[in-house]
Coordinates of C-alpha atoms in Angstrom, one line a residue:
M1 CA 138.9 171.6 103.5
T2 CA 135.8 173.8 103.5
V3 CA 134.6 175.9 106.4
T4 CA 131.7 173.4 106.9
Q5 CA 134.3 170.6 107.2
W6 CA 136.3 172.5 109.8
I7 CA 133.2 173.2 111.9
V8 CA 131.7 169.7 111.8
L9 CA 134.9 167.8 112.4
A10 CA 136.1 170.0 115.2
I11 CA 132.8 169.8 117.0
I12 CA 132.7 166.0 116.5
Q13 CA 136.1 165.7 118.1
G14 CA 135.3 168.1 120.9
I15 CA 132.1 166.5 121.9
T16 CA 132.6 162.8 121.3
E17 CA 135.9 162.7 123.1
F18 CA 134.1 163.0 126.4
L19 CA 130.5 161.8 125.7
P20 CA 130.0 158.0 126.0
I21 CA 129.1 157.6 122.3
S22 CA 132.4 156.7 120.6
S23 CA 134.4 159.3 118.7
S24 CA 135.7 156.7 116.1
A25 CA 132.1 155.8 115.1
H26 CA 131.3 159.5 114.5
L27 CA 134.5 160.3 112.6
I28 CA 133.7 157.9 109.8
L29 CA 130.2 159.3 109.3
P30 CA 131.0 162.6 107.6
S31 CA 133.2 160.9 104.9
H32 CA 130.5 158.3 104.3
L33 CA 127.5 160.8 104.3
F34 CA 129.2 163.6 102.4
G35 CA 132.2 162.0 100.6
W36 CA 134.7 164.2 102.4
P37 CA 138.4 163.5 102.0
D38 CA 140.6 162.8 105.0
Q39 CA 141.1 165.9 107.1
G40 CA 144.8 165.4 107.4
L41 CA 147.2 164.8 110.2
A42 CA 147.8 168.5 111.1
F43 CA 144.1 169.0 111.6
D44 CA 143.9 165.9 113.8
V45 CA 146.7 167.2 116.0
A46 CA 144.9 170.6 116.3
V47 CA 141.6 169.3 117.4
H48 CA 143.2 166.9 119.9
V49 CA 145.1 169.9 121.4
G50 CA 141.8 171.8 121.7
S51 CA 140.2 168.9 123.6
L52 CA 143.2 168.5 125.8
L53 CA 143.2 172.2 126.7
A54 CA 139.5 172.1 127.5
V55 CA 139.8 169.2 130.1
I56 CA 143.0 170.7 131.6
I57 CA 141.4 174.1 132.1
Y58 CA 138.2 172.7 133.5
F59 CA 140.0 170.6 136.0
R60 CA 142.9 173.0 136.6
Q61 CA 142.4 173.2 140.3
V62 CA 142.1 169.5 140.8
I63 CA 145.1 168.9 138.6
G64 CA 147.1 171.4 140.5
Q65 CA 146.2 169.8 143.8
I66 CA 147.1 166.3 142.5
V67 CA 150.5 167.5 141.2
V68 CA 151.4 169.4 144.4
N69 CA 150.3 166.6 146.8
C70 CA 152.0 163.9 144.8
L71 CA 155.3 165.8 144.9
K72 CA 154.9 166.3 148.6
A73 CA 154.2 162.6 149.1
I74 CA 157.3 161.7 147.1
G75 CA 159.3 164.1 149.3
Q76 CA 157.7 162.6 152.4
R77 CA 156.2 166.0 153.4
E78 CA 152.8 166.6 154.9
H79 CA 150.2 166.4 152.1
D80 CA 146.5 165.8 151.3
R81 CA 146.2 162.0 151.0
G82 CA 143.0 162.2 149.0
S83 CA 144.5 164.3 146.2
A84 CA 147.8 162.3 146.2
N85 CA 145.8 159.0 146.1
L86 CA 143.7 160.2 143.1
G87 CA 147.0 161.0 141.3
W88 CA 148.4 157.6 141.9
M89 CA 145.1 155.9 140.8
L90 CA 145.1 157.9 137.6
A91 CA 148.7 156.9 136.8
I92 CA 148.0 153.3 137.5
A93 CA 144.8 153.3 135.4
T94 CA 146.7 154.7 132.5
V95 CA 149.2 151.9 132.3
P96 CA 147.1 149.1 130.7
A97 CA 146.0 151.2 127.8
V98 CA 149.6 152.3 127.2
I99 CA 150.9 148.7 127.2
V100 CA 148.1 147.4 125.0
G101 CA 148.3 150.3 122.6
F102 CA 152.1 149.8 122.2
F103 CA 151.8 146.1 121.3
A104 CA 148.5 146.1 119.5
E105 CA 148.7 149.3 117.4
S106 CA 149.4 147.5 114.2
L107 CA 146.5 145.1 114.7
I108 CA 144.1 147.9 115.6
E109 CA 145.1 150.1 112.7
N110 CA 145.1 147.4 110.0
H111 CA 142.2 145.1 111.1
L112 CA 139.8 146.7 113.5
R113 CA 139.0 150.0 111.9
S114 CA 136.1 148.6 109.8
I115 CA 132.5 149.8 109.9
L116 CA 131.4 146.3 111.1
V117 CA 133.7 146.3 114.1
I118 CA 132.6 149.8 115.0
A119 CA 129.0 148.9 114.6
I120 CA 129.3 145.8 116.9
S121 CA 131.3 147.5 119.6
T122 CA 129.1 150.6 119.6
T123 CA 126.0 148.4 120.1
V124 CA 127.5 145.9 122.5
F125 CA 129.2 148.3 124.8
G126 CA 126.2 150.6 124.7
V127 CA 124.1 147.8 126.1
V128 CA 126.8 147.1 128.8
L129 CA 126.6 150.8 129.7
W130 CA 122.9 150.5 130.2
W131 CA 123.2 147.4 132.4
A132 CA 125.9 149.2 134.5
D133 CA 123.7 152.3 134.9
V134 CA 120.7 150.2 136.0
K135 CA 122.7 148.1 138.4
A136 CA 124.8 151.0 139.8
K137 CA 124.8 151.2 143.6
Q138 CA 126.6 154.6 143.7
T139 CA 127.8 154.0 147.3
R140 CA 131.4 155.0 146.7
A141 CA 133.4 158.2 145.9
L142 CA 136.7 158.9 144.3
S143 CA 138.4 159.0 147.7
D144 CA 137.4 155.3 148.1
L145 CA 139.4 154.1 145.0
T146 CA 141.8 151.3 145.5
L147 CA 144.7 149.9 143.5
K148 CA 142.3 147.1 142.3
D149 CA 139.7 149.7 141.2
A150 CA 142.2 151.7 139.3
L151 CA 143.5 148.5 137.5
M152 CA 139.9 147.6 136.6
V153 CA 139.2 151.0 135.1
G154 CA 142.5 150.9 133.4
L155 CA 141.8 147.5 131.8
A156 CA 138.5 148.8 130.6
Q157 CA 140.2 151.8 129.0
A158 CA 142.5 149.4 127.2
V159 CA 139.4 147.7 125.7
A160 CA 138.4 151.1 124.4
L161 CA 141.3 150.8 121.9
I162 CA 138.8 148.8 119.9
P163 CA 137.2 151.4 117.6
G164 CA 133.5 152.1 118.5
T165 CA 133.9 151.2 122.2
S166 CA 134.2 154.7 123.5
R167 CA 136.9 155.5 126.0
S168 CA 134.7 157.6 128.2
G169 CA 131.8 155.1 127.8
I170 CA 133.8 152.0 128.9
T171 CA 135.6 153.7 131.8
I172 CA 132.3 155.2 133.1
T173 CA 130.8 151.7 132.8
A174 CA 133.7 150.2 134.8
G175 CA 133.3 153.0 137.5
L176 CA 129.6 152.3 137.8
M177 CA 130.2 148.6 138.2
L178 CA 132.6 149.4 141.0
G179 CA 129.8 151.3 142.8
I180 CA 131.2 154.8 142.2
S181 CA 128.7 157.6 141.8
K182 CA 127.8 158.8 138.3
V183 CA 129.4 162.2 138.7
D184 CA 132.6 160.9 140.3
T185 CA 133.1 158.2 137.8
A186 CA 132.6 160.7 135.0
R187 CA 135.1 163.1 136.6
F188 CA 137.6 160.2 136.9
S189 CA 137.0 159.3 133.3
F190 CA 137.6 162.9 132.1
L191 CA 140.8 163.2 134.2
L192 CA 142.0 159.9 132.9
S193 CA 141.7 161.2 129.3
I194 CA 144.4 163.7 129.8
P195 CA 147.5 161.5 129.6
L196 CA 146.0 159.5 126.7
I197 CA 145.0 162.6 124.7
L198 CA 148.4 164.1 125.4
A199 CA 150.2 160.9 124.3
A200 CA 148.1 160.6 121.1
G201 CA 148.7 164.3 120.3
M202 CA 152.5 163.8 120.8
L203 CA 152.6 160.7 118.6
K204 CA 150.6 162.5 115.9
S205 CA 152.9 165.5 116.2
I206 CA 156.0 163.3 115.8
E207 CA 154.4 161.7 112.7
L208 CA 153.6 165.1 111.4
I209 CA 157.2 166.3 111.8
Q210 CA 158.5 163.1 110.1
T211 CA 156.2 163.5 107.2
P212 CA 156.0 167.3 106.6
S213 CA 153.3 168.6 104.3
A214 CA 151.5 171.8 103.5
F215 CA 148.6 172.6 105.8
D216 CA 146.0 175.3 106.1
L217 CA 146.9 177.5 109.1
P218 CA 143.5 179.1 109.4
A219 CA 141.8 175.7 109.4
I220 CA 144.2 174.5 112.1
L221 CA 143.6 177.4 114.4
F222 CA 139.9 177.4 113.8
G223 CA 139.7 173.7 114.4
M224 CA 141.6 173.9 117.6
T225 CA 139.5 176.7 118.9
L226 CA 136.2 175.2 118.0
S227 CA 137.3 171.8 119.5
F228 CA 138.2 173.5 122.7
I229 CA 134.9 175.4 123.0
S230 CA 132.8 172.3 122.2
A231 CA 134.8 170.0 124.5
F232 CA 134.6 172.5 127.4
A233 CA 130.9 173.0 126.9
C234 CA 130.4 169.2 126.7
I235 CA 132.2 168.6 130.1
V236 CA 130.3 171.4 131.8
V237 CA 126.9 170.2 130.6
F238 CA 127.6 166.5 131.0
L239 CA 128.7 166.8 134.7
K240 CA 125.8 169.1 135.5
W241 CA 123.1 167.0 134.0
I242 CA 124.3 163.4 134.3
E243 CA 122.7 162.8 137.7
R244 CA 119.3 163.9 136.3
I245 CA 119.2 162.2 133.0
G246 CA 121.4 159.1 133.6
F247 CA 123.0 157.3 130.7
L248 CA 119.9 155.9 129.0
P249 CA 119.7 158.7 126.3
F250 CA 123.3 157.8 125.3
V251 CA 122.5 154.1 125.2
I252 CA 119.5 154.7 122.9
Y253 CA 121.7 156.9 120.7
R254 CA 124.4 154.3 120.5
L255 CA 121.9 151.6 119.5
L256 CA 120.5 153.8 116.8
L257 CA 124.0 154.7 115.5
G258 CA 125.0 151.0 115.7
G259 CA 121.9 150.1 113.7
Y260 CA 122.7 152.7 111.1
L261 CA 126.3 151.4 110.7
F262 CA 125.0 147.8 110.3
F263 CA 122.7 149.1 107.6
V264 CA 125.6 150.8 105.9
Y265 CA 127.8 147.7 106.1
F266 CA 125.3 145.2 104.9
W267 CA 123.3 147.3 102.4

Protein backbone atom coordinates (compact mmCIF):
# COMPACT_ATOMS: atom_id res chain seq x y z
CA MET A 1 0.00 0.00 0.00
CA THR A 2 1.14 3.51 -0.76
CA VAL A 3 0.98 6.42 1.67
CA THR A 4 -1.91 7.83 -0.37
CA GLN A 5 -3.88 4.62 0.14
CA TRP A 6 -3.22 4.69 3.88
CA ILE A 7 -4.49 8.25 4.14
CA VAL A 8 -7.59 7.89 1.95
CA LEU A 9 -8.80 4.56 3.37
CA ALA A 10 -8.20 5.52 7.00
CA ILE A 11 -10.06 8.81 6.59
CA ILE A 12 -12.93 7.08 4.78
CA GLN A 13 -13.29 4.59 7.63
CA GLY A 14 -13.05 7.26 10.31
CA ILE A 15 -15.58 9.63 8.79
CA THR A 16 -18.12 7.33 7.13
CA GLU A 17 -18.44 5.12 10.22
CA PHE A 18 -20.43 7.90 11.89
CA LEU A 19 -21.84 10.11 9.14
CA PRO A 20 -25.17 8.94 7.65
CA ILE A 21 -23.68 8.34 4.20
CA SER A 22 -22.74 4.61 4.21
CA SER A 23 -19.20 3.40 4.73
CA SER A 24 -19.65 0.36 2.45
CA ALA A 25 -20.61 2.60 -0.47
CA HIS A 26 -17.44 4.62 -0.01
CA LEU A 27 -15.06 1.75 0.52
CA ILE A 28 -15.75 0.43 -2.98
CA LEU A 29 -15.03 3.77 -4.64
CA PRO A 30 -11.21 3.93 -4.30
CA SER A 31 -10.75 0.49 -5.86
CA HIS A 32 -13.06 1.44 -8.71
CA LEU A 33 -11.66 4.92 -9.32
CA PHE A 34 -7.98 4.15 -8.81
CA GLY A 35 -7.75 0.38 -9.29
CA TRP A 36 -6.34 -0.11 -5.79
CA PRO A 37 -5.95 -3.66 -4.49
CA ASP A 38 -7.69 -4.85 -1.33
CA GLN A 39 -6.15 -3.19 1.72
CA GLY A 40 -5.91 -6.42 3.68
CA LEU A 41 -7.46 -7.72 6.89
CA ALA A 42 -4.81 -6.27 9.23
CA PHE A 43 -5.44 -2.74 7.96
CA ASP A 44 -9.20 -3.25 8.32
CA VAL A 45 -8.73 -4.22 11.96
CA ALA A 46 -6.48 -1.22 12.59
CA VAL A 47 -8.87 1.40 11.20
CA HIS A 48 -11.81 -0.16 13.06
CA VAL A 49 -9.81 0.05 16.29
CA GLY A 50 -9.10 3.72 15.56
CA SER A 51 -12.81 4.47 15.09
CA LEU A 52 -13.71 2.54 18.23
CA LEU A 53 -11.18 4.44 20.34
CA ALA A 54 -12.52 7.74 19.03
CA VAL A 55 -16.13 7.12 20.04
CA ILE A 56 -15.12 5.62 23.40
CA ILE A 57 -12.89 8.56 24.30
CA TYR A 58 -15.46 11.13 23.19
CA PHE A 59 -18.21 9.52 25.28
CA ARG A 60 -15.94 8.33 28.09
CA GLN A 61 -17.89 10.14 30.83
CA VAL A 62 -21.25 8.90 29.57
CA ILE A 63 -19.92 5.36 29.22
CA GLY A 64 -18.45 5.48 32.72
CA GLN A 65 -21.76 6.63 34.16
CA ILE A 66 -23.66 3.92 32.28
CA VAL A 67 -21.34 1.15 33.49
CA VAL A 68 -21.31 2.32 37.11
CA ASN A 69 -25.06 2.82 37.35
CA CYS A 70 -25.91 -0.43 35.59
CA LEU A 71 -23.69 -2.30 38.06
CA LYS A 72 -25.34 -0.47 40.95
CA ALA A 73 -28.76 -1.35 39.55
CA ILE A 74 -27.80 -5.01 39.30
CA GLY A 75 -26.56 -4.90 42.89
CA GLN A 76 -29.82 -3.18 43.89
CA ARG A 77 -27.94 -0.13 45.18
CA GLU A 78 -28.99 3.49 44.82
CA HIS A 79 -28.20 4.65 41.29
CA ASP A 80 -29.02 7.18 38.59
CA ARG A 81 -31.96 5.66 36.74
CA GLY A 82 -31.37 7.73 33.61
CA SER A 83 -27.84 6.40 33.02
CA ALA A 84 -28.83 2.83 33.90
CA ASN A 85 -31.86 2.99 31.59
CA LEU A 86 -29.69 4.28 28.74
CA GLY A 87 -27.35 1.32 29.27
CA TRP A 88 -30.22 -1.18 29.12
CA MET A 89 -31.64 0.47 26.01
CA LEU A 90 -28.26 0.29 24.25
CA ALA A 91 -27.95 -3.39 25.15
CA ILE A 92 -31.45 -4.18 23.90
CA ALA A 93 -30.96 -2.21 20.68
CA THR A 94 -27.79 -4.20 19.93
CA VAL A 95 -29.48 -7.61 20.03
CA PRO A 96 -31.37 -7.58 16.67
CA ALA A 97 -28.26 -6.77 14.61
CA VAL A 98 -26.27 -9.46 16.41
CA ILE A 99 -28.94 -12.09 15.70
CA VAL A 100 -29.48 -11.09 12.07
CA GLY A 101 -25.73 -10.78 11.49
CA PHE A 102 -25.12 -14.26 12.90
CA PHE A 103 -27.70 -15.98 10.70
CA ALA A 104 -27.40 -13.85 7.56
CA GLU A 105 -23.63 -13.31 7.34
CA SER A 106 -23.21 -15.73 4.44
CA LEU A 107 -26.12 -14.21 2.50
CA ILE A 108 -24.77 -10.69 2.99
CA GLU A 109 -21.18 -11.53 2.09
CA ASN A 110 -22.03 -13.63 -0.98
CA HIS A 111 -25.05 -11.90 -2.48
CA LEU A 112 -25.52 -8.35 -1.23
CA ARG A 113 -22.12 -6.75 -1.71
CA SER A 114 -22.76 -5.62 -5.26
CA ILE A 115 -22.64 -2.10 -6.63
CA LEU A 116 -26.32 -2.36 -7.61
CA VAL A 117 -27.46 -3.28 -4.09
CA ILE A 118 -25.34 -0.51 -2.58
CA ALA A 119 -26.66 2.03 -5.12
CA ILE A 120 -30.28 1.11 -4.37
CA SER A 121 -29.92 1.12 -0.58
CA THR A 122 -27.87 4.33 -0.59
CA THR A 123 -30.59 6.10 -2.57
CA VAL A 124 -33.69 4.61 -0.94
CA PHE A 125 -32.56 5.04 2.65
CA GLY A 126 -31.26 8.50 1.85
CA VAL A 127 -34.81 9.49 0.85
CA VAL A 128 -36.18 7.84 4.00
CA LEU A 129 -33.73 9.89 6.09
CA TRP A 130 -34.96 13.06 4.39
CA TRP A 131 -38.60 12.14 5.10
CA ALA A 132 -37.82 11.43 8.77
CA ASP A 133 -35.93 14.72 9.07
CA VAL A 134 -38.83 16.70 7.60
CA LYS A 135 -41.45 14.96 9.74
CA ALA A 136 -39.38 14.87 12.96
CA LYS A 137 -41.25 16.25 15.98
CA GLN A 138 -38.19 16.28 18.29
CA THR A 139 -40.35 16.23 21.41
CA ARG A 140 -38.48 13.47 23.25
CA ALA A 141 -35.03 12.99 24.84
CA LEU A 142 -32.88 9.94 25.51
CA SER A 143 -34.32 9.72 29.02
CA ASP A 144 -37.73 9.02 27.44
CA LEU A 145 -36.57 5.86 25.62
CA THR A 146 -38.66 2.76 26.23
CA LEU A 147 -38.13 -0.92 25.51
CA LYS A 148 -40.24 -0.59 22.37
CA ASP A 149 -38.13 2.38 21.20
CA ALA A 150 -34.90 0.46 21.73
CA LEU A 151 -36.22 -2.51 19.78
CA MET A 152 -37.31 -0.26 16.91
CA VAL A 153 -33.86 1.34 16.67
CA GLY A 154 -32.28 -2.11 17.03
CA LEU A 155 -34.33 -3.52 14.16
CA ALA A 156 -33.34 -0.52 12.06
CA GLN A 157 -29.69 -1.22 12.86
CA ALA A 158 -30.19 -4.82 11.71
CA VAL A 159 -31.40 -3.48 8.34
CA ALA A 160 -28.09 -1.62 8.10
CA LEU A 161 -26.38 -4.96 7.51
CA ILE A 162 -27.51 -4.46 3.91
CA PRO A 163 -24.51 -2.72 2.30
CA GLY A 164 -25.15 0.91 1.43
CA THR A 165 -27.83 1.46 4.07
CA SER A 166 -25.55 3.23 6.60
CA ARG A 167 -25.73 2.09 10.20
CA SER A 168 -25.68 5.62 11.57
CA GLY A 169 -28.11 6.81 8.89
CA ILE A 170 -30.79 4.19 9.56
CA THR A 171 -30.55 4.38 13.35
CA ILE A 172 -30.78 8.18 13.24
CA THR A 173 -33.76 7.82 10.90
CA ALA A 174 -35.46 5.50 13.39
CA GLY A 175 -34.75 7.88 16.26
CA LEU A 176 -36.22 10.82 14.36
CA MET A 177 -39.34 8.81 13.56
CA LEU A 178 -39.71 8.10 17.28
CA GLY A 179 -39.71 11.85 17.95
CA ILE A 180 -36.25 12.02 19.56
CA SER A 181 -34.28 15.24 19.04
CA LYS A 182 -31.60 15.32 16.35
CA VAL A 183 -28.68 15.61 18.76
CA ASP A 184 -29.98 12.92 21.11
CA THR A 185 -30.71 10.45 18.35
CA ALA A 186 -27.22 11.05 16.94
CA ARG A 187 -25.67 10.51 20.37
CA PHE A 188 -27.63 7.27 20.81
CA SER A 189 -26.54 6.12 17.34
CA PHE A 190 -22.87 6.81 18.13
CA LEU A 191 -23.05 5.02 21.48
CA LEU A 192 -24.82 2.13 19.78
CA SER A 193 -21.89 1.78 17.38
CA ILE A 194 -19.50 0.78 20.17
CA PRO A 195 -20.60 -2.85 20.69
CA LEU A 196 -20.90 -3.47 16.95
CA ILE A 197 -17.53 -1.97 16.03
CA LEU A 198 -16.01 -3.92 18.93
CA ALA A 199 -17.64 -7.15 17.73
CA ALA A 200 -16.56 -6.54 14.13
CA GLY A 201 -13.01 -5.80 15.23
CA MET A 202 -12.88 -8.95 17.34
CA LEU A 203 -14.19 -11.14 14.51
CA LYS A 204 -11.68 -9.65 12.08
CA SER A 205 -8.91 -10.14 14.64
CA ILE A 206 -9.84 -13.80 15.07
CA GLU A 207 -9.85 -14.21 11.30
CA LEU A 208 -6.47 -12.50 11.13
CA ILE A 209 -5.03 -14.86 13.77
CA GLN A 210 -6.41 -17.89 11.92
CA THR A 211 -4.94 -16.76 8.61
CA PRO A 212 -1.63 -15.11 9.55
CA SER A 213 0.10 -13.14 6.85
CA ALA A 214 2.76 -10.48 6.55
CA PHE A 215 1.62 -6.92 7.13
CA ASP A 216 3.10 -3.46 7.03
CA LEU A 217 3.39 -2.27 10.66
CA PRO A 218 3.86 1.44 9.79
CA ALA A 219 0.72 1.28 7.63
CA ILE A 220 -1.22 -0.35 10.46
CA LEU A 221 -0.19 2.25 13.04
CA PHE A 222 -0.64 5.15 10.64
CA GLY A 223 -4.07 3.88 9.58
CA MET A 224 -5.26 3.43 13.15
CA THR A 225 -4.05 6.89 14.17
CA LEU A 226 -5.57 8.67 11.19
CA SER A 227 -8.84 6.75 11.56
CA PHE A 228 -8.97 7.82 15.21
CA ILE A 229 -8.34 11.49 14.41
CA SER A 230 -10.84 11.66 11.54
CA ALA A 231 -13.51 9.75 13.50
CA PHE A 232 -13.11 11.93 16.59
CA ALA A 233 -13.25 15.13 14.53
CA CYS A 234 -16.30 13.81 12.70
CA ILE A 235 -18.19 13.15 15.95
CA VAL A 236 -17.32 16.59 17.36
CA VAL A 237 -18.34 18.51 14.24
CA PHE A 238 -21.43 16.42 13.54
CA LEU A 239 -22.93 16.84 17.00
CA LYS A 240 -22.06 20.55 17.02
CA TRP A 241 -23.63 21.38 13.67
CA ILE A 242 -26.48 18.92 13.16
CA GLU A 243 -29.10 21.14 14.80
CA ARG A 244 -28.18 23.95 12.40
CA ILE A 245 -27.75 22.13 9.11
CA GLY A 246 -30.13 19.18 9.55
CA PHE A 247 -29.74 16.08 7.40
CA LEU A 248 -30.60 17.49 3.96
CA PRO A 249 -26.92 17.94 2.90
CA PHE A 250 -26.30 14.25 3.64
CA VAL A 251 -29.45 13.25 1.76
CA ILE A 252 -28.35 15.22 -1.31
CA TYR A 253 -24.89 13.69 -1.11
CA ARG A 254 -26.37 10.18 -0.87
CA LEU A 255 -28.56 10.77 -3.92
CA LEU A 256 -25.56 11.99 -5.92
CA LEU A 257 -23.49 9.03 -4.76
CA GLY A 258 -26.30 6.60 -5.54
CA GLY A 259 -26.67 8.12 -9.00
CA TYR A 260 -22.96 7.71 -9.63
CA LEU A 261 -23.06 4.07 -8.52
CA PHE A 262 -26.02 3.40 -10.83
CA PHE A 263 -24.00 4.94 -13.65
CA VAL A 264 -21.03 2.72 -12.84
CA TYR A 265 -23.20 -0.39 -12.74
CA PHE A 266 -25.17 0.16 -15.93
CA TRP A 267 -22.51 1.90 -18.03
